[in-house]
Coordinates of N, CA and C in Angstrom, one line a residue:
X1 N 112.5 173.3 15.0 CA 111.5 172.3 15.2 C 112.1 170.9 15.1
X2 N 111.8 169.9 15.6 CA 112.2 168.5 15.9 C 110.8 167.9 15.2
X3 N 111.6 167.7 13.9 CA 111.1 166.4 13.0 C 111.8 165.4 12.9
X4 N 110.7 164.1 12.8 CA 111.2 162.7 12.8 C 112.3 162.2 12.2
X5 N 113.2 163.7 11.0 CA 114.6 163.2 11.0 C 115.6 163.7 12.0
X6 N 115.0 164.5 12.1 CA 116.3 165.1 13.4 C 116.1 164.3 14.6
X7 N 115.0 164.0 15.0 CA 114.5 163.1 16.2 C 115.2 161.8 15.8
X8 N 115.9 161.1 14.9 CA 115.9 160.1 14.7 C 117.7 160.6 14.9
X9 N 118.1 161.2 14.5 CA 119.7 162.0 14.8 C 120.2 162.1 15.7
X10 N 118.9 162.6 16.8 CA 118.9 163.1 18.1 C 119.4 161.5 19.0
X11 N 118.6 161.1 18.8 CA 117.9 159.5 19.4 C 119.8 158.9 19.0
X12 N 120.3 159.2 18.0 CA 121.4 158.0 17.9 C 122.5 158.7 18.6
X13 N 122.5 159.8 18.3 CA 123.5 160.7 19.0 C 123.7 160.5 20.6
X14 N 122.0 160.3 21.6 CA 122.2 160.2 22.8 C 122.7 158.8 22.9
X15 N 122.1 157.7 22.0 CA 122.4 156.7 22.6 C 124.0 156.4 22.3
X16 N 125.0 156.7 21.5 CA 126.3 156.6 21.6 C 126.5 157.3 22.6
X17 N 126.2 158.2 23.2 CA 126.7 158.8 24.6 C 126.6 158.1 25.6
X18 N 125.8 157.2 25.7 CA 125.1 156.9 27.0 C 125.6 154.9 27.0
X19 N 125.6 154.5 25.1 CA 126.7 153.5 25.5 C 128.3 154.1 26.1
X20 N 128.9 155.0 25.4 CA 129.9 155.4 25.6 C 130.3 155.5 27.0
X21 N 129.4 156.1 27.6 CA 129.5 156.1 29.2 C 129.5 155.4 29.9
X22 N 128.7 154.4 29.4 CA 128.6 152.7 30.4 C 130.0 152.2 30.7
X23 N 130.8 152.3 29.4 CA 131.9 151.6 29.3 C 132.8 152.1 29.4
X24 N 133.2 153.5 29.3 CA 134.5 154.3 29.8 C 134.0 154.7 31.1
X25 N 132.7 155.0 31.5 CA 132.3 155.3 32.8 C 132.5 153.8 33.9
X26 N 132.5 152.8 33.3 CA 132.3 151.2 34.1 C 133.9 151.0 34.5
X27 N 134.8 151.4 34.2 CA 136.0 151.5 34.4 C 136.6 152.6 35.2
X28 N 136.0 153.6 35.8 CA 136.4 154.4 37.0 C 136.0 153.9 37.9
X29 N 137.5 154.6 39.3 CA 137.6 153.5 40.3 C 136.2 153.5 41.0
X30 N 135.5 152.9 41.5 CA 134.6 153.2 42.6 C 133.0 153.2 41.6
X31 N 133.2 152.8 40.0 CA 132.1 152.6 39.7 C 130.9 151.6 40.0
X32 N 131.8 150.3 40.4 CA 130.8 149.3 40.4 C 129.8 149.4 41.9
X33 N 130.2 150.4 42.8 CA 129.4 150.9 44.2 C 128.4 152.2 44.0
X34 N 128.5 152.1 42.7 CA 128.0 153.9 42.8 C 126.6 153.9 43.4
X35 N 125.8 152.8 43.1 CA 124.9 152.1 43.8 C 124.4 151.0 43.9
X36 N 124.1 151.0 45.5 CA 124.3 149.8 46.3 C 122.7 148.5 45.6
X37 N 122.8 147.7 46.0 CA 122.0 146.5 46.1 C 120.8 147.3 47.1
X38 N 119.5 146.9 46.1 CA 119.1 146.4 44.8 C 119.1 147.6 44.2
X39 N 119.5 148.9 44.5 CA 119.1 149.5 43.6 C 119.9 149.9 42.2
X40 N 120.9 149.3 42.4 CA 122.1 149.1 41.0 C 120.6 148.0 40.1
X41 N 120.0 147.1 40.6 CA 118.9 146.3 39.0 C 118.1 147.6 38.6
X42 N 117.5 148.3 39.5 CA 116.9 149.5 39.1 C 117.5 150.8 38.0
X43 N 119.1 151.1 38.4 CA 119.5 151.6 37.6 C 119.6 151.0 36.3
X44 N 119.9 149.3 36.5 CA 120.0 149.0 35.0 C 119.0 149.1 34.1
X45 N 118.3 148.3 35.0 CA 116.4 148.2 34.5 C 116.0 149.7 33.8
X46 N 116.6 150.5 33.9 CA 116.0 152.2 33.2 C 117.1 152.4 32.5
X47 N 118.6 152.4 33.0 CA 119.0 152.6 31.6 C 119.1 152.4 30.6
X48 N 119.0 150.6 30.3 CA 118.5 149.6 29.3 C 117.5 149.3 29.0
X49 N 116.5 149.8 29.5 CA 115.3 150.7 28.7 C 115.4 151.9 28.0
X50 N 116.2 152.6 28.7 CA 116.4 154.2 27.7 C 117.3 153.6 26.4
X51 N 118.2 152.8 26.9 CA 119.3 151.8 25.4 C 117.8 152.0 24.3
X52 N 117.0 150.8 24.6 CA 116.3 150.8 24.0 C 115.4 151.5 23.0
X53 N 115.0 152.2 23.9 CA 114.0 153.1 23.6 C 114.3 154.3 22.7
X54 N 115.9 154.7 22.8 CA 117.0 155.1 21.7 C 117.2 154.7 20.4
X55 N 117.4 153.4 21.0 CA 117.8 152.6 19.7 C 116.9 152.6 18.9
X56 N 115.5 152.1 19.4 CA 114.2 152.3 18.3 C 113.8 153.4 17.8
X57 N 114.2 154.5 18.3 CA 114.3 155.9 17.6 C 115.6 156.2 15.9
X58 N 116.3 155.4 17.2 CA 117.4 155.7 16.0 C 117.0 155.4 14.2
X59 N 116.6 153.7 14.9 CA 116.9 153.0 13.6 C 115.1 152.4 13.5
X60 N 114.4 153.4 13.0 CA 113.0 153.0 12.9 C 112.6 151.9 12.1
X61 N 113.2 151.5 11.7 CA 112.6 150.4 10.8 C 113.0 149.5 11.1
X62 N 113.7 149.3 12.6 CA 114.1 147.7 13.3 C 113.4 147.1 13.3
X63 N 112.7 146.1 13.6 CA 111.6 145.3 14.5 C 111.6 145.7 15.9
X64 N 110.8 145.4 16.3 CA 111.1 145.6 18.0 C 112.2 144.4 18.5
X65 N 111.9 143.5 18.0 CA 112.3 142.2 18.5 C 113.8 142.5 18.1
X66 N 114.3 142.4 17.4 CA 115.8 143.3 16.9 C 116.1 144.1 18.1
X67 N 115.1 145.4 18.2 CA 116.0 146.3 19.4 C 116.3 145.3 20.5
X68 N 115.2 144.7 21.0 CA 115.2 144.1 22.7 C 116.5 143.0 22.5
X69 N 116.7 142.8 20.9 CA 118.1 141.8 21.1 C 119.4 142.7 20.8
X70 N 119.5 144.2 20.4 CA 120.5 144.4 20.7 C 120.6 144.8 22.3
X71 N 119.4 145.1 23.2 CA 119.6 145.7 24.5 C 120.4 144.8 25.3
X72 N 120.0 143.4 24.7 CA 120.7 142.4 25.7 C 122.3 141.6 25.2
X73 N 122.1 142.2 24.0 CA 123.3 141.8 23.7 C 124.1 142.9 23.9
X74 N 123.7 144.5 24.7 CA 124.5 145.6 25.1 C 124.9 145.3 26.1
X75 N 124.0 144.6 26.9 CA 124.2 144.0 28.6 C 124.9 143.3 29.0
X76 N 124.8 142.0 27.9 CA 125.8 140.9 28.1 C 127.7 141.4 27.6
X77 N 127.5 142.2 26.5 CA 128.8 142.8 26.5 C 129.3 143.6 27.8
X78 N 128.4 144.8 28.5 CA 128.8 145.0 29.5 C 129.3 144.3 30.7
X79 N 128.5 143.5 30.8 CA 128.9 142.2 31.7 C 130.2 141.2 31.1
X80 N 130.1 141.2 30.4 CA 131.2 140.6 29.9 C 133.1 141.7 30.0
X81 N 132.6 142.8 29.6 CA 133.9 144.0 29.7 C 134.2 144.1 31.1
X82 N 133.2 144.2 32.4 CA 133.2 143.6 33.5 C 133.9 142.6 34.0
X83 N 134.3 141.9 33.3 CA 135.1 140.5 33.7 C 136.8 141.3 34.4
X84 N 137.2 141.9 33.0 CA 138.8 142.4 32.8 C 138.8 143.9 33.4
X85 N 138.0 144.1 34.7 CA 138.0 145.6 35.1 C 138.4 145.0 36.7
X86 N 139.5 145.4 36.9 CA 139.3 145.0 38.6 C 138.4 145.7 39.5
X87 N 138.1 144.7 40.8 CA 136.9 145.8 41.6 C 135.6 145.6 41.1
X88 N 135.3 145.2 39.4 CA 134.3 144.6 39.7 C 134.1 143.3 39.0
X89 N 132.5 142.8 38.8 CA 132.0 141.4 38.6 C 131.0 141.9 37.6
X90 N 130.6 140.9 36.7 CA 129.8 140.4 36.1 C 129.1 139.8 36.7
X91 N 127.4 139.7 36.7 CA 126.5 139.1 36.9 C 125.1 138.9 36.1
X92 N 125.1 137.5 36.7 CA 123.4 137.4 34.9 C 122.2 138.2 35.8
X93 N 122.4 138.6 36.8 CA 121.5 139.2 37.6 C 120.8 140.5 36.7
X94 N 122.5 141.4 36.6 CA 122.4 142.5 35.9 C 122.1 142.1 34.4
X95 N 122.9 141.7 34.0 CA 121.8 140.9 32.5 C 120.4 140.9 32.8
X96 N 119.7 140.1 33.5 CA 118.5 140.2 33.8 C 117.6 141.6 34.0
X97 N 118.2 142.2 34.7 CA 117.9 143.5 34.7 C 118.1 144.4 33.6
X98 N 119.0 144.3 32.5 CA 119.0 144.7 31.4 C 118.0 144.6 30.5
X99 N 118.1 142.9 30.3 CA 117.3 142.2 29.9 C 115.2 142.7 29.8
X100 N 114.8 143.3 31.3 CA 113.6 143.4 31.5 C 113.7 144.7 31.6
X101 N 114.6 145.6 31.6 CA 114.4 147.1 30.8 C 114.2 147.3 29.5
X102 N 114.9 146.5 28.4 CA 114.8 146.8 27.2 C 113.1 146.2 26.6
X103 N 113.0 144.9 27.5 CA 111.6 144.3 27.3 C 110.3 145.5 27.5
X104 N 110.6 146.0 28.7 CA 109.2 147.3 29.4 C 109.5 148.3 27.9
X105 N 110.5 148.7 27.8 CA 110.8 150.0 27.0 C 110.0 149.9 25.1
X106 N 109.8 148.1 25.0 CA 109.3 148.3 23.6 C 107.6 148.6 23.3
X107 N 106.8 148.4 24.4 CA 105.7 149.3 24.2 C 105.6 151.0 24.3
X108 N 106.9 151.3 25.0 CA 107.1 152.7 24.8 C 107.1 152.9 23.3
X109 N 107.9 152.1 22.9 CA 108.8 152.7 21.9 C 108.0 152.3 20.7
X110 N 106.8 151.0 20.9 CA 105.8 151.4 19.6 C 105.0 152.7 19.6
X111 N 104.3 153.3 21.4 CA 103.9 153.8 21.0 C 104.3 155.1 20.1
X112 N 105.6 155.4 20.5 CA 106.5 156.9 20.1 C 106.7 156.8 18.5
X113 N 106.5 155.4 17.5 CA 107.0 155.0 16.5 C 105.1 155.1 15.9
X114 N 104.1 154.9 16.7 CA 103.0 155.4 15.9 C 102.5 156.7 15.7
X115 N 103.3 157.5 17.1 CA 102.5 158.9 17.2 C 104.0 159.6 16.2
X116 N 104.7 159.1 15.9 CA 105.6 159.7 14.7 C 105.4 159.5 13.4
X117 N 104.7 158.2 13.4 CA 104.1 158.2 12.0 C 103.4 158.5 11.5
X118 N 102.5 159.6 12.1 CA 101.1 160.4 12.2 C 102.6 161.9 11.4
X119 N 104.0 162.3 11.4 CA 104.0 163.2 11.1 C 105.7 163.4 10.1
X120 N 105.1 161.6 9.6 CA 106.2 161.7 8.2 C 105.4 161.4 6.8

């Protein structure tokens, strides 16, 4: 059974995977095309909402306001690690699009944080 501590284990466990990936995955050749314009904001826009939406699982007693500033401070680091990768670029575009994934994701993630507190 998946109780709100294991779910909270679960939640940190994915989200180190899935930073993990961004960043050793952002560095294989032919990553920065994997998808084209516009739908590379759309991928960010969801995965930096799942960041999010992770993160507030992980660490429940963040504020929200806290998570939406680590999502964008995950973004701007990506964008930033982006600089020293040849092949690709940094853009505030993708920021932006980080930026308004982790925003959409924190009404998710109150509501997932009330209907779990109904079972601690």
């Amino acid at each position: 059974m998946i109780t709100p501590e294991r779910l909270k284990y679960l939640a940190l466990g994915m989200l180190i995977l899935l930073v993990a990936g961004i960043f050793i995955g952002g560095e294989a050749p032919g990553a920065g095309s994997l998808f084209p314009p516009p739908w590379d904001k759309v991928v960010h826009f969801f995965v930096f909402g799942t960041i999010g939406v992770l993160a507030g699982l992980a660490f429940l007693r963040l504020p929200l306001a806290a998570v939406w500033i680590i999502v964008v401070a995950l973004g701007a680091a990506d964008e930033l690690h982006q600089l020293f990768i040849e092949g690709r670029q940094a853009g505030l575009d993708d920021l932006l699009a980080d930026a308004l994934g982790g925003l959409a994701a924190l009404p998710v993630l109150a509501l997932l944080r009330r209907w779990l507190g109904q079972y601690s």
